[in-house]
Short mmCIF file of C-alpha atoms in Angstrom, two decimals:
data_model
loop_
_atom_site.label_atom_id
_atom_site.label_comp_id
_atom_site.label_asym_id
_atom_site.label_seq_id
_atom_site.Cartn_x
_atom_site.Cartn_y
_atom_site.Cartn_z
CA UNK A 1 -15.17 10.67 44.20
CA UNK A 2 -18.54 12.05 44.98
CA UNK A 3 -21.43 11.07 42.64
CA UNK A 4 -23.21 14.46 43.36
CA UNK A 5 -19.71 16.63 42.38
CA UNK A 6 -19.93 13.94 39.00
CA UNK A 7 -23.68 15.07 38.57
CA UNK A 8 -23.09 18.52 38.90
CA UNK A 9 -20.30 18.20 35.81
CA UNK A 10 -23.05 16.52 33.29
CA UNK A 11 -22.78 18.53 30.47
CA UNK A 12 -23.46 18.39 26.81
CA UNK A 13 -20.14 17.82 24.29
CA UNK A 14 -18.41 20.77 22.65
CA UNK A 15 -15.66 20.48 19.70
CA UNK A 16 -13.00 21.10 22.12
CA UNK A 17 -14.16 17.54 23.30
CA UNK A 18 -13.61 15.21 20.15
CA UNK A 19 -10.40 13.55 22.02
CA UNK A 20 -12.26 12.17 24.65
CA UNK A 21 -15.30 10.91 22.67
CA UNK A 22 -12.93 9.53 19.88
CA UNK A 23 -11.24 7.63 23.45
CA UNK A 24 -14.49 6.44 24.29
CA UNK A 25 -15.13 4.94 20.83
CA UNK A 26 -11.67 3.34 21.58
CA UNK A 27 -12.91 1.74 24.70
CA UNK A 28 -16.50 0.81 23.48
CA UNK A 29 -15.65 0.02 20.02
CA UNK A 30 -13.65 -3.56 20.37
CA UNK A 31 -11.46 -2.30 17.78
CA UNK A 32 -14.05 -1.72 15.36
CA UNK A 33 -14.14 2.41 15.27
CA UNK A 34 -9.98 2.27 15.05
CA UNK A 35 -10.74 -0.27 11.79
CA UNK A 36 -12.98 2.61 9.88
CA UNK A 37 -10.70 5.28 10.90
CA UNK A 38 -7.62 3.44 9.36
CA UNK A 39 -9.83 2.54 6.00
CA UNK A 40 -10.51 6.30 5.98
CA UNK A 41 -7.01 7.48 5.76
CA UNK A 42 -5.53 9.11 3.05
CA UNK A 43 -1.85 9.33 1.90
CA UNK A 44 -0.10 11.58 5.25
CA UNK A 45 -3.22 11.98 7.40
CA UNK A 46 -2.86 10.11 10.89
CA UNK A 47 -5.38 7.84 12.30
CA UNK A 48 -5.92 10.65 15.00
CA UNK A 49 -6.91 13.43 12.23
CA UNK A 50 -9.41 10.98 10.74
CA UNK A 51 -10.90 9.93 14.05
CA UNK A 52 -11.16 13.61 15.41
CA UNK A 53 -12.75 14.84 12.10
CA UNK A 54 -15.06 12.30 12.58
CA UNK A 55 -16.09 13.23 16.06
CA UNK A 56 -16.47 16.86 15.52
CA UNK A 57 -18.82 16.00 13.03
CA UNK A 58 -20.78 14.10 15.81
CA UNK A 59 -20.61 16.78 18.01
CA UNK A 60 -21.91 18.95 15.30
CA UNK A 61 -24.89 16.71 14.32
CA UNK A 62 -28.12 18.23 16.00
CA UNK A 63 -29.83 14.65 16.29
CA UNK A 64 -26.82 13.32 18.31
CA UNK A 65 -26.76 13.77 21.74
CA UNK A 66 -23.62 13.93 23.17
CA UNK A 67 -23.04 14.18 27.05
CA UNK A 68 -19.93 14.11 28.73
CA UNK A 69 -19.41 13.40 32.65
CA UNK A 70 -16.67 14.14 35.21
CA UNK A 71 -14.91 16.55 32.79
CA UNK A 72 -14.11 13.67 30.40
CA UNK A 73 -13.98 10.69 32.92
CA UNK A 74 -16.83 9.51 30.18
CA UNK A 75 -19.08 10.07 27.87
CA UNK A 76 -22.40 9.20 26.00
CA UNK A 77 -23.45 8.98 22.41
CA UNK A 78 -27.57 8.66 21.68
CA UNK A 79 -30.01 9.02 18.73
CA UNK A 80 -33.53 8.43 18.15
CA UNK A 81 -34.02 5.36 15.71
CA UNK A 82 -36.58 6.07 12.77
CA UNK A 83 -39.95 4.19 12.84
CA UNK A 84 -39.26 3.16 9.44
CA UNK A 85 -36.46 0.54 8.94
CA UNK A 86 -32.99 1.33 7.46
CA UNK A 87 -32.45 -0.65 3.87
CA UNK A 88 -30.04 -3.33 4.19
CA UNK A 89 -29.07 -4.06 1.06
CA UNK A 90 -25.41 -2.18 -0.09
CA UNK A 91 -24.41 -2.44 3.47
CA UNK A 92 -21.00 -3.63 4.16
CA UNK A 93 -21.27 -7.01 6.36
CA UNK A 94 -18.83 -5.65 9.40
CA UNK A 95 -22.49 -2.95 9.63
CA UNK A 96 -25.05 -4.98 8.68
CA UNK A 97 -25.78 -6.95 11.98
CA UNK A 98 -25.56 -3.87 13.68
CA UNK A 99 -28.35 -2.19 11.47
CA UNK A 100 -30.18 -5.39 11.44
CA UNK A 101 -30.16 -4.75 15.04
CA UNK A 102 -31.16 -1.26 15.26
CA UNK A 103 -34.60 -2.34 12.94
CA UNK A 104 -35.17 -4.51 15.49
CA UNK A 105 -36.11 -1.25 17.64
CA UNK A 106 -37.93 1.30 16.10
CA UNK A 107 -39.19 4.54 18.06
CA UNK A 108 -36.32 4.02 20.38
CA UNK A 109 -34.05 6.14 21.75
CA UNK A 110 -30.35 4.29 21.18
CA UNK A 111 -27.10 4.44 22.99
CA UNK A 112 -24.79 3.98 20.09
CA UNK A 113 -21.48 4.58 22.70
CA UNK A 114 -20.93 5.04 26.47
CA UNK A 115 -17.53 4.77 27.23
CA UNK A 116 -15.88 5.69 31.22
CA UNK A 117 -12.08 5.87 31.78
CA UNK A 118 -10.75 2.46 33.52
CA UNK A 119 -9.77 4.12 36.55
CA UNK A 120 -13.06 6.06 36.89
CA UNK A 121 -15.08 2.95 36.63
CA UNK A 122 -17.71 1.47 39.47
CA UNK A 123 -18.46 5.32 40.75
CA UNK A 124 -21.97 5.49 39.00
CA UNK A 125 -20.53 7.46 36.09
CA UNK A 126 -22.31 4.54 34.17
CA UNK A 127 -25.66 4.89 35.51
CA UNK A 128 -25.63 8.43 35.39
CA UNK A 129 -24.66 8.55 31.50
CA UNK A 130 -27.79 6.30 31.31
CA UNK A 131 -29.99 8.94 32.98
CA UNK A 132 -28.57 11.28 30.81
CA UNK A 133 -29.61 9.29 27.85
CA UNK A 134 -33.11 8.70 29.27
CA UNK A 135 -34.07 12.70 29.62
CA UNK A 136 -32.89 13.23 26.11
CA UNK A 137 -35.35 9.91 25.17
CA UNK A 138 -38.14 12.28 26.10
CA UNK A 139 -40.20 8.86 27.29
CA UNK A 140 -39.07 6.76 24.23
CA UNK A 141 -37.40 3.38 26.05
CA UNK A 142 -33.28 3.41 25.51
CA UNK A 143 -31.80 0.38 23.20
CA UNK A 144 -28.10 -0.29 22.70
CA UNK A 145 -26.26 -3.06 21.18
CA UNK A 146 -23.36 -4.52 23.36
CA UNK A 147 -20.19 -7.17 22.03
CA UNK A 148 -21.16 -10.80 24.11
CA UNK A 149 -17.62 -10.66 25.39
CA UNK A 150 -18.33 -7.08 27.13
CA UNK A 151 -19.73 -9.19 30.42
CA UNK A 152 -19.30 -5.42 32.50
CA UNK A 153 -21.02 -3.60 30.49
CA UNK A 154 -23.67 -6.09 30.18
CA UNK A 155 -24.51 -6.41 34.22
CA UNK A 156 -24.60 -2.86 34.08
CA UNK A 157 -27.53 -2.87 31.62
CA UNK A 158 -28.98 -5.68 33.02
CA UNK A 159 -29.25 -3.77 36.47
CA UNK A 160 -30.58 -0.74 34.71
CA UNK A 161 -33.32 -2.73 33.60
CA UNK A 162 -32.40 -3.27 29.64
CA UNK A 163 -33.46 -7.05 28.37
CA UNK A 164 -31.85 -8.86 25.67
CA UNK A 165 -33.97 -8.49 22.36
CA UNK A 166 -31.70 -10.32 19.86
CA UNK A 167 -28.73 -11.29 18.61
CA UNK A 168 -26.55 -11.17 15.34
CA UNK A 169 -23.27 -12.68 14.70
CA UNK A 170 -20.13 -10.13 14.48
CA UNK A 171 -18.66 -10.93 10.96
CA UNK A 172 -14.88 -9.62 11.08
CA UNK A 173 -14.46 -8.13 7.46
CA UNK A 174 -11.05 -7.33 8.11
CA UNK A 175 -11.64 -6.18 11.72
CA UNK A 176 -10.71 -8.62 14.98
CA UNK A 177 -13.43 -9.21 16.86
CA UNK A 178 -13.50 -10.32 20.42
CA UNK A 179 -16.83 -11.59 20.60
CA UNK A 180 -19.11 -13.67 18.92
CA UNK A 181 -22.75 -11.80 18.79
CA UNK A 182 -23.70 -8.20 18.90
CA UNK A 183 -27.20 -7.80 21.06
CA UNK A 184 -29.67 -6.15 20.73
CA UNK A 185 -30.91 -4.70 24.49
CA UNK A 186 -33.96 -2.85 25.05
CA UNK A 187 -35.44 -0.87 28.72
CA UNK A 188 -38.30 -2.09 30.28
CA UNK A 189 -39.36 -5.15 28.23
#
């Protein structure tokens, strides 16, 4: 596949595309986004009807931005985080690490998913999702958190130049975690 044909198909997420960004929650989420769905569910709706509402309301937020590459070979979730610090307190403890984490980097522009299809992996869709990220940053540096178990996904963010910041321990709540720690990663530290 040619990474200039994957380039050209950059574009930003419509409703029609809540399938594949609810898939790339799937494959980003370790389980976790699949666990809120099914807590969301009421009596004859289908995990699917939750998850979709839920993305076409992502789509549909203006301070998400939503990009999706190589007509839906992946995709990319991103936010600004405040300068002021989220509360903690009333948080459920499955969130709170994350949020801890996201306090931990304020006036940054944060990946919150990026997700590529297995068989589309190790063609630069990664890296180009990350560029993508970085021109909506408008010069604020990018932050994610990543699972400790996720050792691919962490090279890649180590070769784009994001440093570990911190880390917080996943607490399961009812959800089956494969890792131990969320971190915190931050560009250009």
């Amino acid at each position: 596949m040619d990474g200039n044909f994957i380039e050209q198909t950059l574009r930003p997420a419509t409703a029609e595309d809540a399938e594949i960004i609810m898939q790339g929650f799937e494959m980003a989420g370790s389980g976790m986004p699949e666990h809120f769905w099914n807590e969301a569910r009421k009596p004859g709706q289908s995990l699917a009807d939750v998850a979709l509402s839920r993305m076409r309301d992502k789509i549909a937020d203006p301070d998400q931005t939503i990009t999706i590459a190589g007509d839906g070979l992946g995709a990319i979730i991103s936010y600004d985080i405040p300068d002021e610090p989220e509360p903690l307190e009333g948080l459920r403890p499955l969130i709170r690490p994350l949020v801890v984490l996201e306090n931990q980097a304020p006036g940054t522009h944060y990946i919150n998913m990026l997700a590529v299809q297995p068989h589309a992996r190790r063609l630069g869709l990664g890296r180009l999702l990350i560029a993508s990220a970085r021109r909506a940053a408008n010069g604020k540096p990018l932050s994610l958190t990543v699972d400790d178990t996720n050792t691919k996904a962490r090279a890649l963010y180590d070769s784009e130049g994001f440093v570990e910041i911190a880390r917080e321990p996943l607490v399961s709540d009812g959800w089956q975690a494969s890792g131990n720690h969320f971190i915190l990663m931050i560009e250009g530290i």
